[in-house]
mmCIF file of C-alpha atoms and ligand atoms in Angstrom:
data_model
loop_
_atom_site.group_PDB
_atom_site.id
_atom_site.type_symbol
_atom_site.label_atom_id
_atom_site.label_comp_id
_atom_site.label_asym_id
_atom_site.label_seq_id
_atom_site.Cartn_x
_atom_site.Cartn_y
_atom_site.Cartn_z
ATOM 1 C CA MET A 1 6.992 19.981 32.826
ATOM 2 C CA ILE A 2 10.208 18.105 33.556
ATOM 3 C CA ASP A 3 12.342 16.126 31.164
ATOM 4 C CA LEU A 4 13.534 12.569 31.664
ATOM 5 C CA TRP A 5 16.332 13.790 33.923
ATOM 6 C CA GLY A 6 14.028 15.785 36.191
ATOM 7 C CA LYS A 7 15.011 19.188 34.777
ATOM 8 C CA ALA A 8 12.289 21.776 34.156
ATOM 9 C CA ILE A 9 11.853 22.511 30.462
ATOM 10 C CA MET A 10 9.679 24.707 28.269
ATOM 11 C CA LYS A 11 6.997 23.112 26.098
ATOM 12 C CA ILE A 12 4.588 24.000 23.330
ATOM 13 C CA LYS A 13 0.876 23.576 23.912
ATOM 14 C CA ASN A 14 -1.813 24.760 21.504
ATOM 15 C CA HIS A 15 0.921 26.618 19.581
ATOM 16 C CA ARG A 16 1.790 28.667 22.672
ATOM 17 C CA LEU A 17 5.052 28.541 24.604
ATOM 18 C CA VAL A 18 4.687 27.093 28.096
ATOM 19 C CA GLY A 19 7.404 28.203 30.513
ATOM 20 C CA LYS A 20 9.317 26.047 32.973
ATOM 21 C CA ASP A 21 6.749 26.902 35.652
ATOM 22 C CA GLY A 22 4.070 25.142 33.571
ATOM 23 C CA GLN A 23 2.308 28.413 32.714
ATOM 24 C CA ALA A 24 1.958 29.741 29.183
ATOM 25 C CA VAL A 25 4.196 32.786 28.727
ATOM 26 C CA PRO A 26 2.322 36.133 28.571
ATOM 27 C CA TYR A 27 0.484 36.502 25.294
ATOM 28 C CA GLU A 28 -0.058 39.928 23.766
ATOM 29 C CA ARG A 29 -1.693 39.409 20.416
ATOM 30 C CA SER A 30 -0.280 41.244 17.426
ATOM 31 C CA PRO A 31 -2.721 41.916 14.579
ATOM 32 C CA ASN A 32 0.259 41.705 12.213
ATOM 33 C CA GLN A 33 -0.220 38.076 11.228
ATOM 34 C CA SER A 34 -1.682 36.163 8.334
ATOM 35 C CA GLY A 35 -2.580 32.635 7.385
ATOM 36 C CA LYS A 36 -1.641 29.204 8.585
ATOM 37 C CA LEU A 37 2.014 28.404 9.287
ATOM 38 C CA ASP A 38 3.656 24.987 9.090
ATOM 39 C CA PRO A 39 7.193 26.075 10.047
ATOM 40 C CA THR A 40 10.446 24.557 8.809
ATOM 41 C CA TYR A 41 12.995 27.110 10.079
ATOM 42 C CA LEU A 42 13.712 29.290 13.102
ATOM 43 C CA ILE A 43 14.895 32.843 12.366
ATOM 44 C CA MET A 44 16.727 34.893 15.032
ATOM 45 C CA HIS A 45 16.558 38.702 15.146
ATOM 46 C CA PHE A 46 17.505 41.683 17.241
ATOM 47 C CA THR A 47 14.889 44.364 17.774
ATOM 48 C CA ALA A 48 17.247 47.342 17.268
ATOM 49 C CA GLY A 49 15.059 48.921 19.956
ATOM 50 C CA SER A 50 15.550 50.597 23.313
ATOM 51 C CA SER A 51 13.522 48.122 25.421
ATOM 52 C CA ALA A 52 11.505 44.926 25.093
ATOM 53 C CA ARG A 53 8.362 46.881 26.005
ATOM 54 C CA SER A 54 8.833 49.482 23.272
ATOM 55 C CA SER A 55 9.518 46.720 20.727
ATOM 56 C CA ILE A 56 6.434 44.756 21.804
ATOM 57 C CA GLU A 57 4.266 47.870 21.467
ATOM 58 C CA HIS A 58 5.755 48.544 18.039
ATOM 59 C CA LEU A 59 5.140 44.960 16.868
ATOM 60 C CA LYS A 60 1.522 45.150 18.068
ATOM 61 C CA ASN A 61 0.888 48.374 16.171
ATOM 62 C CA PRO A 62 -0.991 47.684 12.891
ATOM 63 C CA SER A 63 0.863 50.503 11.141
ATOM 64 C CA ALA A 64 4.228 48.802 11.848
ATOM 65 C CA LYS A 65 3.224 45.919 9.560
ATOM 66 C CA ALA A 66 5.772 43.825 11.462
ATOM 67 C CA SER A 67 5.638 41.195 14.194
ATOM 68 C CA ALA A 68 7.407 38.116 15.539
ATOM 69 C CA HIS A 69 6.274 35.045 17.406
ATOM 70 C CA LEU A 70 8.319 35.838 20.521
ATOM 71 C CA VAL A 71 10.104 38.843 22.015
ATOM 72 C CA ILE A 72 12.745 38.040 24.650
ATOM 73 C CA GLY A 73 13.866 40.761 27.040
ATOM 74 C CA ARG A 74 17.320 41.354 28.462
ATOM 75 C CA ASP A 75 16.075 39.919 31.775
ATOM 76 C CA GLY A 76 15.070 36.670 30.006
ATOM 77 C CA SER A 77 11.335 37.404 30.118
ATOM 78 C CA ILE A 78 9.376 36.142 27.110
ATOM 79 C CA VAL A 79 6.209 37.531 25.518
ATOM 80 C CA GLN A 80 4.401 35.746 22.689
ATOM 81 C CA LEU A 81 2.709 37.909 20.054
ATOM 82 C CA VAL A 82 1.600 35.379 17.424
ATOM 83 C CA PRO A 83 0.729 31.668 17.840
ATOM 84 C CA PHE A 84 3.310 29.348 16.249
ATOM 85 C CA ASP A 85 0.801 28.034 13.709
ATOM 86 C CA ARG A 86 0.171 31.516 12.255
ATOM 87 C CA VAL A 87 2.420 33.493 9.916
ATOM 88 C CA ALA A 88 4.156 36.393 11.698
ATOM 89 C CA TRP A 89 5.775 39.254 9.779
ATOM 90 C CA HIS A 90 9.425 39.188 10.807
ATOM 91 C CA ALA A 91 11.420 38.154 7.749
ATOM 92 C CA GLY A 92 10.201 40.566 5.053
ATOM 93 C CA ARG A 93 11.718 40.177 1.604
ATOM 94 C CA SER A 94 13.908 37.153 2.092
ATOM 95 C CA ARG A 95 15.237 34.088 0.403
ATOM 96 C CA LEU A 96 16.735 30.712 1.284
ATOM 97 C CA HIS A 97 17.731 28.312 -1.479
ATOM 98 C CA GLU A 98 14.638 28.148 -3.686
ATOM 99 C CA LEU A 99 12.298 29.527 -1.021
ATOM 100 C CA ARG A 100 11.226 33.165 -1.132
ATOM 101 C CA GLY A 101 9.336 34.990 1.589
ATOM 102 C CA LEU A 102 10.471 33.128 4.699
ATOM 103 C CA ASN A 103 7.584 34.413 6.826
ATOM 104 C CA ARG A 104 5.538 31.569 5.377
ATOM 105 C CA HIS A 105 8.115 28.969 6.426
ATOM 106 C CA SER A 106 9.558 30.121 9.735
ATOM 107 C CA ILE A 107 9.090 31.024 13.369
ATOM 108 C CA GLY A 108 10.696 34.354 14.323
ATOM 109 C CA ILE A 109 12.257 35.263 17.677
ATOM 110 C CA GLU A 110 13.177 38.883 18.422
ATOM 111 C CA LEU A 111 15.797 39.590 21.102
ATOM 112 C CA ASP A 112 15.748 42.980 22.807
ATOM 113 C CA ASN A 113 19.053 44.494 21.684
ATOM 114 C CA ALA A 114 20.039 47.905 20.349
ATOM 115 C CA GLY A 115 22.022 46.374 17.502
ATOM 116 C CA GLU A 116 24.923 48.103 15.836
ATOM 117 C CA LEU A 117 26.311 51.185 17.612
ATOM 118 C CA SER A 118 28.232 54.178 16.348
ATOM 119 C CA GLY A 119 30.767 56.355 18.125
ATOM 120 C CA GLU A 120 33.867 55.410 20.059
ATOM 121 C CA PRO A 121 34.866 53.874 23.404
ATOM 122 C CA GLY A 122 32.972 55.591 26.215
ATOM 123 C CA ARG A 123 30.448 56.990 23.698
ATOM 124 C CA TRP A 124 28.922 53.973 21.910
ATOM 125 C CA THR A 125 25.527 55.241 20.771
ATOM 126 C CA ALA A 126 22.435 53.532 19.335
ATOM 127 C CA TRP A 127 20.534 54.969 16.385
ATOM 128 C CA PHE A 128 17.870 56.174 18.837
ATOM 129 C CA GLY A 129 20.416 58.150 20.863
ATOM 130 C CA THR A 130 21.064 55.977 23.929
ATOM 131 C CA VAL A 131 24.731 55.741 24.928
ATOM 132 C CA TYR A 132 25.820 52.307 26.188
ATOM 133 C CA PRO A 133 28.674 51.679 28.645
ATOM 134 C CA ASP A 134 31.692 49.884 27.204
ATOM 135 C CA ASP A 135 31.004 46.748 29.256
ATOM 136 C CA GLN A 136 27.753 46.258 27.308
ATOM 137 C CA VAL A 137 29.477 46.587 23.956
ATOM 138 C CA ALA A 138 31.095 43.897 21.805
ATOM 139 C CA ILE A 139 33.612 44.880 19.147
ATOM 140 C CA ALA A 140 33.096 42.194 16.532
ATOM 141 C CA THR A 141 33.095 41.650 12.795
ATOM 142 C CA HIS A 142 29.814 40.991 11.034
ATOM 143 C CA GLN A 143 29.882 38.040 8.636
ATOM 144 C CA TYR A 144 29.501 40.417 5.673
ATOM 145 C CA ASP A 145 32.070 43.004 6.812
ATOM 146 C CA ALA A 146 35.818 43.225 6.357
ATOM 147 C CA GLY A 147 36.475 44.732 9.781
ATOM 148 C CA PRO A 148 34.966 45.056 13.255
ATOM 149 C CA SER A 149 32.289 47.420 14.537
ATOM 150 C CA ALA A 150 30.427 47.946 17.830
ATOM 151 C CA TRP A 151 27.312 45.988 18.866
ATOM 152 C CA GLN A 152 25.315 45.844 22.057
ATOM 153 C CA GLU A 153 25.994 42.582 23.915
ATOM 154 C CA TYR A 154 23.163 40.164 24.613
ATOM 155 C CA THR A 155 22.751 39.113 28.260
ATOM 156 C CA GLU A 156 23.414 35.592 29.525
ATOM 157 C CA VAL A 157 19.870 35.113 30.838
ATOM 158 C CA GLN A 158 18.462 36.342 27.530
ATOM 159 C CA ILE A 159 20.487 33.835 25.502
ATOM 160 C CA ALA A 160 19.602 31.084 27.986
ATOM 161 C CA ALA A 161 15.881 31.885 27.672
ATOM 162 C CA ALA A 162 16.158 31.975 23.878
ATOM 163 C CA LEU A 163 17.895 28.597 23.888
ATOM 164 C CA GLU A 164 15.243 27.044 26.116
ATOM 165 C CA ALA A 165 12.388 28.431 24.004
ATOM 166 C CA ALA A 166 14.111 27.436 20.768
ATOM 167 C CA THR A 167 14.744 23.926 22.082
ATOM 168 C CA ALA A 168 11.014 23.450 22.679
ATOM 169 C CA ILE A 169 10.122 24.974 19.307
ATOM 170 C CA VAL A 170 12.643 22.991 17.268
ATOM 171 C CA ALA A 171 11.608 19.721 18.913
ATOM 172 C CA HIS A 172 7.870 20.316 18.690
ATOM 173 C CA TYR A 173 7.782 21.426 15.070
ATOM 174 C CA GLY A 174 10.705 19.333 13.826
ATOM 175 C CA LEU A 175 12.494 22.418 12.479
ATOM 176 C CA ILE A 176 15.481 21.653 10.284
ATOM 177 C CA ASP A 177 17.642 24.755 10.675
ATOM 178 C CA VAL A 178 18.198 27.936 12.680
ATOM 179 C CA LEU A 179 19.275 31.055 10.799
ATOM 180 C CA GLY A 180 19.898 34.734 11.352
ATOM 181 C CA HIS A 181 17.791 37.344 9.614
ATOM 182 C CA ASP A 182 20.987 38.413 7.847
ATOM 183 C CA ASP A 183 21.304 34.891 6.392
ATOM 184 C CA ILE A 184 17.992 35.191 4.548
ATOM 185 C CA ALA A 185 18.041 38.938 3.713
ATOM 186 C CA PRO A 186 21.773 39.645 3.230
ATOM 187 C CA ASP A 187 21.286 42.839 1.229
ATOM 188 C CA ARG A 188 19.025 44.464 3.853
ATOM 189 C CA LYS A 189 19.588 43.022 7.315
ATOM 190 C CA ARG A 190 22.420 42.766 9.853
ATOM 191 C CA ASP A 191 20.616 41.028 12.735
ATOM 192 C CA PRO A 192 21.168 39.208 15.010
ATOM 193 C CA GLY A 193 24.775 40.285 14.314
ATOM 194 C CA PRO A 194 28.146 39.046 15.555
ATOM 195 C CA ALA A 195 27.344 39.580 19.267
ATOM 196 C CA PHE A 196 24.877 36.689 19.012
ATOM 197 C CA PRO A 197 26.567 33.242 19.317
ATOM 198 C CA LEU A 198 24.628 31.729 16.416
ATOM 199 C CA ALA A 199 27.045 28.873 15.719
ATOM 200 C CA GLN A 200 26.945 27.572 19.309
ATOM 201 C CA PHE A 201 23.208 28.202 19.466
ATOM 202 C CA LYS A 202 22.670 26.112 16.343
ATOM 203 C CA SER A 203 24.861 23.269 17.476
ATOM 204 C CA ARG A 204 23.105 23.109 20.847
ATOM 205 C CA LEU A 205 19.718 23.005 19.123
ATOM 206 C CA LEU A 206 20.365 20.813 16.136
ATOM 207 C CA GLY A 207 22.883 18.569 17.880
ATOM 208 C CA ARG A 208 20.050 17.330 20.045
ATOM 209 C CA ALA A 209 18.196 16.169 16.970
ATOM 210 C CA ASP A 210 20.870 13.506 16.523
ATOM 211 C CA GLU A 211 20.068 12.085 19.949
ATOM 212 C CA PRO A 212 16.347 11.400 19.777
ATOM 213 C CA GLU A 213 14.352 10.877 22.947
ATOM 214 C CA PRO A 214 13.746 7.223 23.855
ATOM 215 C CA LEU A 215 11.193 5.334 21.829
ATOM 216 C CA PHE A 216 8.279 3.593 23.537
ATOM 217 C CA VAL A 217 5.376 1.532 22.329
ATOM 218 C CA CYS A 218 1.794 1.483 23.608
ATOM 219 C CA ALA A 219 1.221 -1.810 25.432
ATOM 220 C CA ALA A 220 -2.578 -1.374 25.211
ATOM 221 C CA ASN A 221 -5.070 0.832 23.406
ATOM 222 C CA LEU A 222 -4.343 4.145 25.057
ATOM 223 C CA ASN A 223 -6.248 7.436 25.216
ATOM 224 C CA ILE A 224 -4.153 10.497 24.429
ATOM 225 C CA ARG A 225 -5.139 13.654 26.305
ATOM 226 C CA SER A 226 -4.395 17.369 26.281
ATOM 227 C CA GLY A 227 -3.024 17.327 29.836
ATOM 228 C CA PRO A 228 -1.622 15.007 32.542
ATOM 229 C CA GLY A 229 -4.843 13.503 33.948
ATOM 230 C CA VAL A 230 -8.117 11.840 33.035
ATOM 231 C CA ASP A 231 -9.953 15.157 33.415
ATOM 232 C CA PHE A 232 -8.219 16.540 30.332
ATOM 233 C CA GLU A 233 -10.030 16.094 27.051
ATOM 234 C CA LYS A 234 -8.818 13.612 24.478
ATOM 235 C CA VAL A 235 -6.564 15.033 21.788
ATOM 236 C CA ARG A 236 -8.410 12.813 19.345
ATOM 237 C CA PRO A 237 -11.487 10.678 19.902
ATOM 238 C CA GLU A 238 -10.008 7.280 19.079
ATOM 239 C CA ALA A 239 -7.377 5.735 21.329
ATOM 240 C CA LEU A 240 -3.825 5.075 20.173
ATOM 241 C CA ALA A 241 -3.810 1.472 18.987
ATOM 242 C CA LYS A 242 -1.733 -1.072 20.895
ATOM 243 C CA GLY A 243 1.698 -1.155 19.257
ATOM 244 C CA THR A 244 1.748 2.569 18.323
ATOM 245 C CA LYS A 245 5.251 4.028 18.632
ATOM 246 C CA VAL A 246 5.776 7.209 20.640
ATOM 247 C CA ARG A 247 8.719 9.328 21.737
ATOM 248 C CA LEU A 248 8.752 10.198 25.420
ATOM 249 C CA GLU A 249 9.441 13.928 25.792
ATOM 250 C CA GLY A 250 8.549 14.582 29.425
ATOM 251 C CA ARG A 251 6.733 13.412 32.525
ATOM 252 C CA GLU A 252 4.514 14.682 35.293
ATOM 253 C CA GLY A 253 4.068 11.950 37.867
ATOM 254 C CA VAL A 254 2.840 8.859 36.086
ATOM 255 C CA TRP A 255 1.647 10.864 33.068
ATOM 256 C CA CYS A 256 3.909 11.040 30.059
ATOM 257 C CA TYR A 257 4.062 13.721 27.376
ATOM 258 C CA VAL A 258 4.662 11.915 24.100
ATOM 259 C CA GLU A 259 5.062 12.564 20.432
ATOM 260 C CA VAL A 260 3.109 9.968 18.486
ATOM 261 C CA LEU A 261 4.791 8.612 15.369
ATOM 262 C CA ASP A 262 2.787 7.604 12.326
ATOM 263 C CA ALA A 263 3.335 4.368 10.382
ATOM 264 C CA THR A 264 6.304 5.909 8.551
ATOM 265 C CA GLY A 265 7.943 7.018 11.813
ATOM 266 C CA ALA A 266 7.148 10.707 11.224
ATOM 267 C CA PRO A 267 5.759 12.844 14.082
ATOM 268 C CA ASP A 268 1.958 12.796 14.004
ATOM 269 C CA LEU A 269 0.557 14.436 17.135
ATOM 270 C CA THR A 270 1.548 15.141 20.741
ATOM 271 C CA GLY A 271 -0.308 14.673 24.003
ATOM 272 C CA TRP A 272 -0.392 12.974 27.388
ATOM 273 C CA VAL A 273 -0.765 9.270 28.047
ATOM 274 C CA HIS A 274 -0.743 7.180 31.217
ATOM 275 C CA GLY A 275 2.785 5.868 31.707
ATOM 276 C CA ASN A 276 1.723 2.451 33.009
ATOM 277 C CA TYR A 277 0.838 1.402 29.482
ATOM 278 C CA LEU A 278 4.081 2.376 27.798
ATOM 279 C CA ALA A 279 6.788 -0.171 27.149
ATOM 280 C CA ARG A 280 10.302 0.589 26.014
ATOM 281 C CA SER A 281 10.608 -0.195 22.308
ATOM 282 C CA GLY A 282 13.227 -2.554 20.876
HETATM 283 ZN ZN1 ZN B 301 15.272 40.951 11.850
#
């Protein structure tokens, strides 16, 4: 999928993340999930693990009683463990304003990162014993601490992949905020920690919400399909009525990926329509 400026972007389809190559990211189902999720927030985590693979295996193990929707490796590779419309077990005992138990209200992304390190320059060591070179270590102050400590750095490609995935997730589900695990479980959790640029991440994600994609209107009754072509099944049996408002989110050839707005202007459903029958609104 490309956006309006011809740049490849990630998308959500059937509650799975679709990468910039148009393929769903690898899916390795975790049994650690429960119930239907209608997410409002995105929660960022570090794995405090030694590799993305070991963290994925852990989060797929029933005895771990933990999971996340996505795990993002230090090379930027993404694996999905739980569909975005199912509750994953990443937040634990947690609270935000009047909400308790944020698993039921949020999508969770885990970033492969060793977390907080102990030791000294030249000997920064993770809890599992690995020693990290100084050029992988940030000396930074956690929001709840008085002074600095050592944390493994995230990689540029990892943050870029997280931003691209989060952009698709926030847009698709209309999420209203992005938080760290330590924001919702301050007495227990220190992730994603001060090495993660949460403030910039948030402003990149939520700043976009102030610049909505262009609004179009259906110039005829228009079938809405699950993919860019007439061979794809209809997302719903009845056509979009002439005059229905949609937001254009991407294009493939003449086919347009749109978010359909209901009578109140709220997002209703997403799918593909033929671009010849869209007219720019107002
Ligand atoms: Zn966490």
